[in-house]
PDB file of C-alpha atoms in Angstrom:
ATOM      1  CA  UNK E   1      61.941  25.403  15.451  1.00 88.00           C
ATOM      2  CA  UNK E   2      61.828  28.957  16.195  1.00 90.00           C
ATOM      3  CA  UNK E   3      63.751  31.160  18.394  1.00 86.00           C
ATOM      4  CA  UNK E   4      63.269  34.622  19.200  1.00 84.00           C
ATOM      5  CA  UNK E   5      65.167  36.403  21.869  1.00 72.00           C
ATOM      6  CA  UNK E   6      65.047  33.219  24.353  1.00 67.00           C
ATOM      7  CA  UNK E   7      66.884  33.570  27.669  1.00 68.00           C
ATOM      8  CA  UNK E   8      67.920  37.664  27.245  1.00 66.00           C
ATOM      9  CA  UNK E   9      69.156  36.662  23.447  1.00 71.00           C
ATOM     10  CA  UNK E  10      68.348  39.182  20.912  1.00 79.00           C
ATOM     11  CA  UNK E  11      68.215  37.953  17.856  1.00 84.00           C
ATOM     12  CA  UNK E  12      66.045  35.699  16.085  1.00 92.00           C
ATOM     13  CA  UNK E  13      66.805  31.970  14.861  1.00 94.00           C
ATOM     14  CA  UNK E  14      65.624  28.312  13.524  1.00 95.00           C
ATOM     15  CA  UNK E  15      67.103  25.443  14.578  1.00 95.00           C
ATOM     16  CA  UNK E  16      67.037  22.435  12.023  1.00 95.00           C
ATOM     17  CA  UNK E  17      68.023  18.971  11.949  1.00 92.00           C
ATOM     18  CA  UNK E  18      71.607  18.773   9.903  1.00 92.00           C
ATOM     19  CA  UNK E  19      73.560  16.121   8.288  1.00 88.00           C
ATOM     20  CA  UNK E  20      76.221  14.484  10.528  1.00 88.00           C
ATOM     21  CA  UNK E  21      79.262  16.633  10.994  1.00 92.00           C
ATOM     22  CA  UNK E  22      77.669  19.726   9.493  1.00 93.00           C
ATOM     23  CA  UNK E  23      76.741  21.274  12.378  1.00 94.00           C
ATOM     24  CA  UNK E  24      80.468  20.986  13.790  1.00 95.00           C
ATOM     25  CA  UNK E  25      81.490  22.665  10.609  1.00 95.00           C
ATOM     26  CA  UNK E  26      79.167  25.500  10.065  1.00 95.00           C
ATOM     27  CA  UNK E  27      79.734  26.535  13.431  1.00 96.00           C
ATOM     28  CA  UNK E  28      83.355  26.740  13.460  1.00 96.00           C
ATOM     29  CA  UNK E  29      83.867  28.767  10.419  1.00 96.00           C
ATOM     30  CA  UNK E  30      80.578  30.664  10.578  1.00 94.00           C
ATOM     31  CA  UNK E  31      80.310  31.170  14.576  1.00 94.00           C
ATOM     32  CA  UNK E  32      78.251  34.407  14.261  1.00 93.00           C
ATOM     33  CA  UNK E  33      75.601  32.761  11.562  1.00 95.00           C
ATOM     34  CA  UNK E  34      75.439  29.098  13.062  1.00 95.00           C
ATOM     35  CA  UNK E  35      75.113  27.784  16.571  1.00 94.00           C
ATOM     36  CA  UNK E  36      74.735  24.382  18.360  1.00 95.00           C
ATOM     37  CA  UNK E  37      71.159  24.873  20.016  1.00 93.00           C
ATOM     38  CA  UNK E  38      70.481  23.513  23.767  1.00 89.00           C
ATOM     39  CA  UNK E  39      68.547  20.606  24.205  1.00 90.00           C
ATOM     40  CA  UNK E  40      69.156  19.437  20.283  1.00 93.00           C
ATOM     41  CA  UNK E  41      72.396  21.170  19.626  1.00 93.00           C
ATOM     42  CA  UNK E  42      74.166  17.430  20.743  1.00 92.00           C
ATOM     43  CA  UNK E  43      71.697  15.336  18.304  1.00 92.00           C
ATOM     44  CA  UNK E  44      73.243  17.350  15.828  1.00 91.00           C
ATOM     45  CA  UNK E  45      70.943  20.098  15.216  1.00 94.00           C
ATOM     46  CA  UNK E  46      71.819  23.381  13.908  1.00 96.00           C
ATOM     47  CA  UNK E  47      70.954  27.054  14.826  1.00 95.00           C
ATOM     48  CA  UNK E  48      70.571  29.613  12.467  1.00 96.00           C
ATOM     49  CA  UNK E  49      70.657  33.404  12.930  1.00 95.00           C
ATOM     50  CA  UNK E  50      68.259  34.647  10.629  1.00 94.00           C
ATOM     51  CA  UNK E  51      69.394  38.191   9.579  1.00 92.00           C
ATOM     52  CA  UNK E  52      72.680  37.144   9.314  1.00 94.00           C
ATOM     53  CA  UNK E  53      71.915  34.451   6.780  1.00 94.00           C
ATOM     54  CA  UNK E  54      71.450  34.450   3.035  1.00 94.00           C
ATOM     55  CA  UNK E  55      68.112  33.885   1.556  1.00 95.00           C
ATOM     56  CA  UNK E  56      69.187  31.586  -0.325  1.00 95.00           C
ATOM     57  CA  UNK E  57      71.335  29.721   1.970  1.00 94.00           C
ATOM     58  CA  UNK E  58      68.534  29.134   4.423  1.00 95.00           C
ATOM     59  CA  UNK E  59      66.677  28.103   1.451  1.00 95.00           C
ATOM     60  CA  UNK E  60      68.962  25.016   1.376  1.00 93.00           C
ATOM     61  CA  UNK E  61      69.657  24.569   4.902  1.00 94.00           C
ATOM     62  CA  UNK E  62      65.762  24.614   5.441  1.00 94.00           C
ATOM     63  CA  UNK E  63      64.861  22.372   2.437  1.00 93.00           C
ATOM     64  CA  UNK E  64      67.827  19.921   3.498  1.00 92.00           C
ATOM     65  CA  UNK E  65      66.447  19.032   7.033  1.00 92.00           C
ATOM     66  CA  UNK E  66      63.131  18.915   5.935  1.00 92.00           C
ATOM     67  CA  UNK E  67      64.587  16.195   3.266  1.00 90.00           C
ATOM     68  CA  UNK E  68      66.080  14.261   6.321  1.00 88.00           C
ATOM     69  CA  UNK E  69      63.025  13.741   7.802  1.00 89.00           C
ATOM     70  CA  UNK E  70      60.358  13.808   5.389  1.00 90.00           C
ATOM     71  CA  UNK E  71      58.419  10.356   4.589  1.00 92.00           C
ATOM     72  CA  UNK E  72      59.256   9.600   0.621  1.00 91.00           C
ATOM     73  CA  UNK E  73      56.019  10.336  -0.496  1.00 91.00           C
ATOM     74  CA  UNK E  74      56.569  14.380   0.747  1.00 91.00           C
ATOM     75  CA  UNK E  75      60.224  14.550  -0.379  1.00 88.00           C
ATOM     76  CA  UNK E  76      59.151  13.521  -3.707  1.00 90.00           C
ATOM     77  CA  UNK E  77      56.533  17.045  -3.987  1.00 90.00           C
ATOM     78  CA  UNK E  78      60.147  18.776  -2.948  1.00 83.00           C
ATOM     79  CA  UNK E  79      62.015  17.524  -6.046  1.00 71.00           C
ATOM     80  CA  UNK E  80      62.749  19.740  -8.681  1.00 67.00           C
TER      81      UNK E  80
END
């Protein structure tokens, strides 16, 4: 999902579905990169602030959800 400057927030995000106990992580040590999103944030999603992210970092944070909830048969056209 996308977020951009919702409820007086500026800054633009994505929110992704994350492996259990990642978001908790992330958003300890990284508290001005990563968030726990409302509504999802407690399903374990996590926020992402995107221009204070590495490319390459939401590369893998992006291509890791979409693993977690792709069928087989997509996540297979994702391998390397």
């Amino acid at each position: 999902m996308f977020e951009h400057q919702r409820r007086g927030l500026d800054r633009s995000a994505v929110w992704c579905h994350a492996p259990l106990g990642k978001q908790e992580v992330l958003v300890l040590a990284e508290p001005e990169r990563s968030f726990r999103p409302p509504y999802v944030g407690p399903s374990g999603w996590l926020g992402i602030v995107l221009d204070r992210v590495h490319d390459g970092a939401l590369r893998q944070h992006l291509r890791e959800a979409y693993l977690r909830v792709a069928s087989k048969t997509l996540a297979k056209r994702l391998a390397p």
